[in-house]
mmCIF file of C-alpha atoms in Angstrom:
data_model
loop_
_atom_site.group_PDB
_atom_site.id
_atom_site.type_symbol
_atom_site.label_atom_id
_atom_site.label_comp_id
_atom_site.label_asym_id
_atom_site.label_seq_id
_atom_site.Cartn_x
_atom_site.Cartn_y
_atom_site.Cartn_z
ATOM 1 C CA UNK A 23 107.981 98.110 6.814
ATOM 2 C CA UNK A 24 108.414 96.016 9.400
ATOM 3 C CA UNK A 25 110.399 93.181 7.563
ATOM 4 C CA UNK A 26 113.036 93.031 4.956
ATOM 5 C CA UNK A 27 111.374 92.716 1.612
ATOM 6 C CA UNK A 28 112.831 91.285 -1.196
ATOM 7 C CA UNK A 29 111.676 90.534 -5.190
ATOM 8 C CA UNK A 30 111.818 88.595 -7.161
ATOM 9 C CA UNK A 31 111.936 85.570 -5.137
ATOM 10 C CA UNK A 32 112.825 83.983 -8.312
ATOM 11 C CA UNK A 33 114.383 84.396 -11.435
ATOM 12 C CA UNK A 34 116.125 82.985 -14.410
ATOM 13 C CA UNK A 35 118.434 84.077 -16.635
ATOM 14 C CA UNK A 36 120.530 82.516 -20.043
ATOM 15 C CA UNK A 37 124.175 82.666 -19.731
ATOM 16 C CA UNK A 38 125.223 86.620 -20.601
ATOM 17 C CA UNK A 39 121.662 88.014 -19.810
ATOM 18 C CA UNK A 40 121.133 90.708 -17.302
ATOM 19 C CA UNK A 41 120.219 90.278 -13.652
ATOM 20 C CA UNK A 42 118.546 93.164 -11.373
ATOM 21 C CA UNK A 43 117.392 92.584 -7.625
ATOM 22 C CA UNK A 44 115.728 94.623 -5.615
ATOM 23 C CA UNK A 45 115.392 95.079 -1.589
ATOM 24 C CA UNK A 46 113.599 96.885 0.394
ATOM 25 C CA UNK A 47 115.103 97.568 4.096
ATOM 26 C CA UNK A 48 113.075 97.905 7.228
ATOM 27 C CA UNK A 49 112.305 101.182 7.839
ATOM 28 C CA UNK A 50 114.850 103.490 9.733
ATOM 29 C CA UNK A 51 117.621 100.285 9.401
ATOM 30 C CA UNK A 52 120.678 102.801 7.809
ATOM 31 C CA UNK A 53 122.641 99.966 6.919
ATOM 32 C CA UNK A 54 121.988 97.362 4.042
ATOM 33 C CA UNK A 55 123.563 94.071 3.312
ATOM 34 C CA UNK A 56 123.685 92.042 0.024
ATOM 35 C CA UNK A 57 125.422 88.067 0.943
ATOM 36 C CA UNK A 58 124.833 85.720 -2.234
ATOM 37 C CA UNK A 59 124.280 81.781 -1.114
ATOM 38 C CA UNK A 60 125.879 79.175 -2.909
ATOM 39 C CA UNK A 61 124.732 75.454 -3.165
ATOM 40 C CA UNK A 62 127.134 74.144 -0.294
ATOM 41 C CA UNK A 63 125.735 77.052 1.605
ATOM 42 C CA UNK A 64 128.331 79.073 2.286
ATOM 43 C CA UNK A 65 127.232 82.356 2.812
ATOM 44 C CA UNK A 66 129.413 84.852 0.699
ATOM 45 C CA UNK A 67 129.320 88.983 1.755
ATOM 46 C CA UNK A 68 129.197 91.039 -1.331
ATOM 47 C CA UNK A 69 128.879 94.740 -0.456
ATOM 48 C CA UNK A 70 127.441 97.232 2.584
ATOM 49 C CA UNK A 71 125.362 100.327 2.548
ATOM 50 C CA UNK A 72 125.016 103.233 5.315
ATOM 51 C CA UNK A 73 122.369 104.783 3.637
ATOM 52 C CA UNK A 74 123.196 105.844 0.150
ATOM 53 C CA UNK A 75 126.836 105.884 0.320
ATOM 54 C CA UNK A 76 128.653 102.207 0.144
ATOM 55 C CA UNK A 77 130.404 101.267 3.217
ATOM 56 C CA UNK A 78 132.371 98.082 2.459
ATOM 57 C CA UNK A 79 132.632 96.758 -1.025
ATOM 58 C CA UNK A 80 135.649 94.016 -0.290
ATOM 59 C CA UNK A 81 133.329 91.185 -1.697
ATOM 60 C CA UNK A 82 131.991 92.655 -5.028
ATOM 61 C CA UNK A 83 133.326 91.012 -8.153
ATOM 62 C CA UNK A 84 133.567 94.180 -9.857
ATOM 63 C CA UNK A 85 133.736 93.753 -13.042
ATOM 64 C CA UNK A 86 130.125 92.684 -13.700
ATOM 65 C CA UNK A 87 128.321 93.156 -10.525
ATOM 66 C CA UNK A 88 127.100 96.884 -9.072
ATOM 67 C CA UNK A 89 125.025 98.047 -6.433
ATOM 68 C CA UNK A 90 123.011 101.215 -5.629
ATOM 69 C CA UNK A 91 120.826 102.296 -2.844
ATOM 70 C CA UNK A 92 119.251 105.794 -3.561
ATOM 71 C CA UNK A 93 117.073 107.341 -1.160
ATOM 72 C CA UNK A 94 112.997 106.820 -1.462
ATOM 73 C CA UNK A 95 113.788 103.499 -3.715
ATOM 74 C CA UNK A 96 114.381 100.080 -3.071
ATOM 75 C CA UNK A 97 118.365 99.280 -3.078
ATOM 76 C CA UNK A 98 119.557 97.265 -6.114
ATOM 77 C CA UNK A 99 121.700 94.349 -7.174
ATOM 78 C CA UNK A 100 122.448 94.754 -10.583
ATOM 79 C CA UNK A 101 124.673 91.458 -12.418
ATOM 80 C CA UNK A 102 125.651 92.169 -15.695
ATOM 81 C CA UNK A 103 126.313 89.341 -18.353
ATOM 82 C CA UNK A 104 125.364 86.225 -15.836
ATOM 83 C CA UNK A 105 127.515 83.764 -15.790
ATOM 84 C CA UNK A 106 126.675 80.149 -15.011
ATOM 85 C CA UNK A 107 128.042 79.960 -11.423
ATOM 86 C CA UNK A 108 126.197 83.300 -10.249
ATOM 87 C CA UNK A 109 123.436 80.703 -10.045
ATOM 88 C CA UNK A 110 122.853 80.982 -5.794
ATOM 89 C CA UNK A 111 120.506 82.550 -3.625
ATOM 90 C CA UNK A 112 120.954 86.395 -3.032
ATOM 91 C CA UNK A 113 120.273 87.715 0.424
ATOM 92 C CA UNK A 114 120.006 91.319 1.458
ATOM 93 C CA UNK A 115 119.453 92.416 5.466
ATOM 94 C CA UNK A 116 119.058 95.251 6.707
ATOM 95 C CA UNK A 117 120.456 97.026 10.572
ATOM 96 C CA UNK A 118 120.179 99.903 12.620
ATOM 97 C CA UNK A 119 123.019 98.895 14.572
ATOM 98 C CA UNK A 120 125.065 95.697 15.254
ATOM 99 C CA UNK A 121 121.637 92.938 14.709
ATOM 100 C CA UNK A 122 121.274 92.493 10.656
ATOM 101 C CA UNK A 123 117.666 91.071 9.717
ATOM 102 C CA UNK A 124 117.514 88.916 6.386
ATOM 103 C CA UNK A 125 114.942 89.229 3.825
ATOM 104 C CA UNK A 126 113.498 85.595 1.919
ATOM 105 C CA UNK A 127 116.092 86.309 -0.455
ATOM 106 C CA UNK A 128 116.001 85.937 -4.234
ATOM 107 C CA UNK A 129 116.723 82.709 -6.156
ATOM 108 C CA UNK A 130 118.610 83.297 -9.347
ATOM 109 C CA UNK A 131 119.056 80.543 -11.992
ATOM 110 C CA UNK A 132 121.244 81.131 -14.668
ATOM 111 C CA UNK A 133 121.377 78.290 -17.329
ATOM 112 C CA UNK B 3 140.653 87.986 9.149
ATOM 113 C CA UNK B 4 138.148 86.422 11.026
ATOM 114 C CA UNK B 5 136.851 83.182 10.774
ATOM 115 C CA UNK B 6 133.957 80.936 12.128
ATOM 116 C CA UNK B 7 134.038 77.362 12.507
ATOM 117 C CA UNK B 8 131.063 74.883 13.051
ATOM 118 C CA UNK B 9 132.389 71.605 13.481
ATOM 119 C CA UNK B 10 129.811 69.648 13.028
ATOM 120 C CA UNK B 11 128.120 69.936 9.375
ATOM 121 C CA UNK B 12 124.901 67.544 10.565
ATOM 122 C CA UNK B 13 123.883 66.715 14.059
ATOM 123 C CA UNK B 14 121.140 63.947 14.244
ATOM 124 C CA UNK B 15 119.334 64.049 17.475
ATOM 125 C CA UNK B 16 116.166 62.336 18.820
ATOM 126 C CA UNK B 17 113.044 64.266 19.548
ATOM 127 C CA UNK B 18 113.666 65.328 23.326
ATOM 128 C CA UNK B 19 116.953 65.233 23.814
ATOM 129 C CA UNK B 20 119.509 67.690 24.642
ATOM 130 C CA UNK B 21 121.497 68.841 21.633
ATOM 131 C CA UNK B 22 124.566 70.963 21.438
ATOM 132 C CA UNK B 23 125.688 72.817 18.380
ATOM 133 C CA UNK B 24 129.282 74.051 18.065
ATOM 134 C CA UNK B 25 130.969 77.613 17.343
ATOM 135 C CA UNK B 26 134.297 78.870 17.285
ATOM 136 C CA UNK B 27 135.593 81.800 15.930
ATOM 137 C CA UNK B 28 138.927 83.587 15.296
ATOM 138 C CA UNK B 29 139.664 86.897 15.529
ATOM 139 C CA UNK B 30 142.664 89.374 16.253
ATOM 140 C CA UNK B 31 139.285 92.469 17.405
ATOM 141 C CA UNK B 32 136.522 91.750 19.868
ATOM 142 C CA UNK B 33 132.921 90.288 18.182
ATOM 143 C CA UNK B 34 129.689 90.643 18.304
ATOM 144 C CA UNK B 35 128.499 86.508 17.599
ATOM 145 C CA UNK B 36 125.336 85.250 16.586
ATOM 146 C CA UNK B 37 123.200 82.440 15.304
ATOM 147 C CA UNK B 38 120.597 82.732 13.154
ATOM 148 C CA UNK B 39 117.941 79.697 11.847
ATOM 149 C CA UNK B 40 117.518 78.591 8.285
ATOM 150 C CA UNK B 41 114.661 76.121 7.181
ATOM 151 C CA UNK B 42 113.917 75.082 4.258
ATOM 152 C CA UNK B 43 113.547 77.541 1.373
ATOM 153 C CA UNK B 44 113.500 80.272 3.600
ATOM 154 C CA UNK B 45 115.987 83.124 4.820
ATOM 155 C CA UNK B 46 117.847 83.601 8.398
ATOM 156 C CA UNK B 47 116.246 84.449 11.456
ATOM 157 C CA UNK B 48 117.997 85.554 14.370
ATOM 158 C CA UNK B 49 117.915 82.888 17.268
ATOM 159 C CA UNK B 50 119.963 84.717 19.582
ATOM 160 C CA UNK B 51 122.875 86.917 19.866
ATOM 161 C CA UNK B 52 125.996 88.135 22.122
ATOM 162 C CA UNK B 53 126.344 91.726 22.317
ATOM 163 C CA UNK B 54 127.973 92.646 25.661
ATOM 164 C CA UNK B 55 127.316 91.845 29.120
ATOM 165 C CA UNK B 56 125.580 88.508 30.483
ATOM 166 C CA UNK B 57 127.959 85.965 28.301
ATOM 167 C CA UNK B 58 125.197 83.307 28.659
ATOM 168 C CA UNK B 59 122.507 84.604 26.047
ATOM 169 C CA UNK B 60 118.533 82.956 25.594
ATOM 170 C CA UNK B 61 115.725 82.384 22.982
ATOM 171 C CA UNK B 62 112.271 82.891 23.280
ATOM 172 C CA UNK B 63 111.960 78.982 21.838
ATOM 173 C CA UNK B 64 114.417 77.574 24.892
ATOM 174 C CA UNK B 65 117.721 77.645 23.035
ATOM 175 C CA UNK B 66 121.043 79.130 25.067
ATOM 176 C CA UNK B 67 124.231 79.934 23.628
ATOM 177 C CA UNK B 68 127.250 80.891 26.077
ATOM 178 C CA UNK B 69 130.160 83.516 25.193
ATOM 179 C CA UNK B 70 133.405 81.886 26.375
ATOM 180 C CA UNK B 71 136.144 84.118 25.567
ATOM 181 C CA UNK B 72 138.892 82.292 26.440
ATOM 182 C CA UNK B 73 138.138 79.175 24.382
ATOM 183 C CA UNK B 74 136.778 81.760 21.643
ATOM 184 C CA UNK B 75 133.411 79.493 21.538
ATOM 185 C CA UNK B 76 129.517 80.739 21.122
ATOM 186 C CA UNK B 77 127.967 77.050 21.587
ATOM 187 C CA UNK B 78 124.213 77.000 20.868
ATOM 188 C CA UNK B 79 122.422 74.534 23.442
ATOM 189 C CA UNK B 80 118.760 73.454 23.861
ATOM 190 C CA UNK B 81 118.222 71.160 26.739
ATOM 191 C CA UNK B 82 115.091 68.954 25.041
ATOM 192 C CA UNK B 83 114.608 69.531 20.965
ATOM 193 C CA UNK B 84 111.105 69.324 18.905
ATOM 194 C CA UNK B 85 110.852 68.184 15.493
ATOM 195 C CA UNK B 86 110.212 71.505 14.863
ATOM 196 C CA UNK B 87 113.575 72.293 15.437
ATOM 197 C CA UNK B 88 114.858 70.745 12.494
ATOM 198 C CA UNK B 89 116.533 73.358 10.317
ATOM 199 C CA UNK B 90 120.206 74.400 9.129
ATOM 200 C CA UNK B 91 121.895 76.621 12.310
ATOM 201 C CA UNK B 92 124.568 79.253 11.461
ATOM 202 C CA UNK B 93 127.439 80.802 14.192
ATOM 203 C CA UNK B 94 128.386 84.144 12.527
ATOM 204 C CA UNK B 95 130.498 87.077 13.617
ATOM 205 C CA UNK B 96 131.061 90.485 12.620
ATOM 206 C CA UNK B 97 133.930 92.976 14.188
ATOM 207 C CA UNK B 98 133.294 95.555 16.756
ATOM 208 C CA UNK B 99 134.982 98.637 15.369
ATOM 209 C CA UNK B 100 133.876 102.089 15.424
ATOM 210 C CA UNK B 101 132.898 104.106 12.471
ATOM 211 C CA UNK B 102 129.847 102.075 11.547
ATOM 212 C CA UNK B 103 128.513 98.296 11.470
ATOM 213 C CA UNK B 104 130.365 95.676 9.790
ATOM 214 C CA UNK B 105 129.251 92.571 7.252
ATOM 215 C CA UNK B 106 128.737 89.255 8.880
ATOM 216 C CA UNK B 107 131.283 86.311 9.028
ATOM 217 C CA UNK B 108 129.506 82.904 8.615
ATOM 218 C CA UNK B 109 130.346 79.042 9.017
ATOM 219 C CA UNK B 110 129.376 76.630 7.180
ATOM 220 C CA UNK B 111 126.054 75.481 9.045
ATOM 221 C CA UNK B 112 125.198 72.675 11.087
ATOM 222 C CA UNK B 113 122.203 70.902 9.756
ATOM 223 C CA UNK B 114 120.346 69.301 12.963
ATOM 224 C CA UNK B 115 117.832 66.857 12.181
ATOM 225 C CA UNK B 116 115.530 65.903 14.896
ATOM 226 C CA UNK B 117 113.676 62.575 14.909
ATOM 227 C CA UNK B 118 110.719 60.762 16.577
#
């Protein structure tokens, strides 16, 4: 497609549940970008795709957040056991080269 | 590391006016710079960005943004804003380095509000 495509645009979740987003990059964009939003809106990077492989993970809290982007499917942001301040919006973009173009992101609520 | 800082968090301005919005970044490897446009409820679109070349860069919607490399600045300017205008702005940067494309470094956002 011809735009960065992104669902749910929202969703909520109790404390501890489960939390799976999904993106779908422009077409022939190689790279893939998730940032998470936070209320003062700072704009936090949280892991980088060149096609399936990762390509900078530096920003993933690890321990209950993974990723995956596997070829004919929409990439994935998978939070495990949400926590109350995961609560932001999640961005993904997409690239070809340098120029990264941002889907309408996903709201999550955790309460 | 690299950093971006926007100094101003809001910028009132009335409708017509000139407005400038400020940029500067730190970093040890040459940039690529940008600024994207949030409104409300929505995600970032690209205004304009600063690849190479030309260091004074244009929209399609009249705003400019110059490159100075010695003050490490990417001001964004528009020389008479619309109400439409009104949105959150955000300077971010990501290293050149070869080997593939690299995440973006934000600020904080400068919320411009225009008025009548």
């Amino acid at each position: 497609g011809e735009e960065v495509a992104q669902t749910p645009k929202h969703l909520v979740r109790g404390e501890g549940q489960k939390a799976k987003l999904y993106c779908a990059p422009i077409k022939g964009h190689s790279y893939v970008f998730w940032y998470q939003q936070v209320l003062k809106n700072e704009f936090k990077f949280l892991i980088s795709f060149q096609n399936e492989n990762v390509f900078d993970e530096t920003g993933m809290p690890k321990e209950r957040f993974s990723a995956k982007c596997l070829p004919n499917s929409p990439c994935s942001l998978e939070i495990q056991a949400t926590k109350l301040e995961d609560s932001a919006v999640y961005f993904c973009a997409s690239s070809r080269r340098e120029t990264q173009y941002f889907g309408p992101g996903t709201r999550l609520l955790v309460l | 590391a690299q950093s971006v800082t926007q100094l101003d968090s809001q910028v009132p301005v009335f409708e017509e006016a000139p407005v400038e919005l400020r940029c500067n970044y730190s970093s040890s490897v040459s940039v690529y710079l940008f600024w994207y446009v949030q409104y409300p409820n929505q995600g970032l679109q690209l205004l304009l960005k600063y690849l190479s070349g030309s260091t004074l860069v244009e929209s399609i919607n009249g705003f400019e943004a110059e490159f100075n490399k010695s003050q490490t600045s990417f001001h964004l300017r528009k020389p008479s804003v619309h109400i439409s205008d009104t949105a959150e702005y955000f300077c971010a940067v990501s290293v050149r380095r070869g080997g593939g494309y690299n995440k973006l470094i934000f600020g904080a956002g400068t919320r411009l509000a225009v008025h009548p």
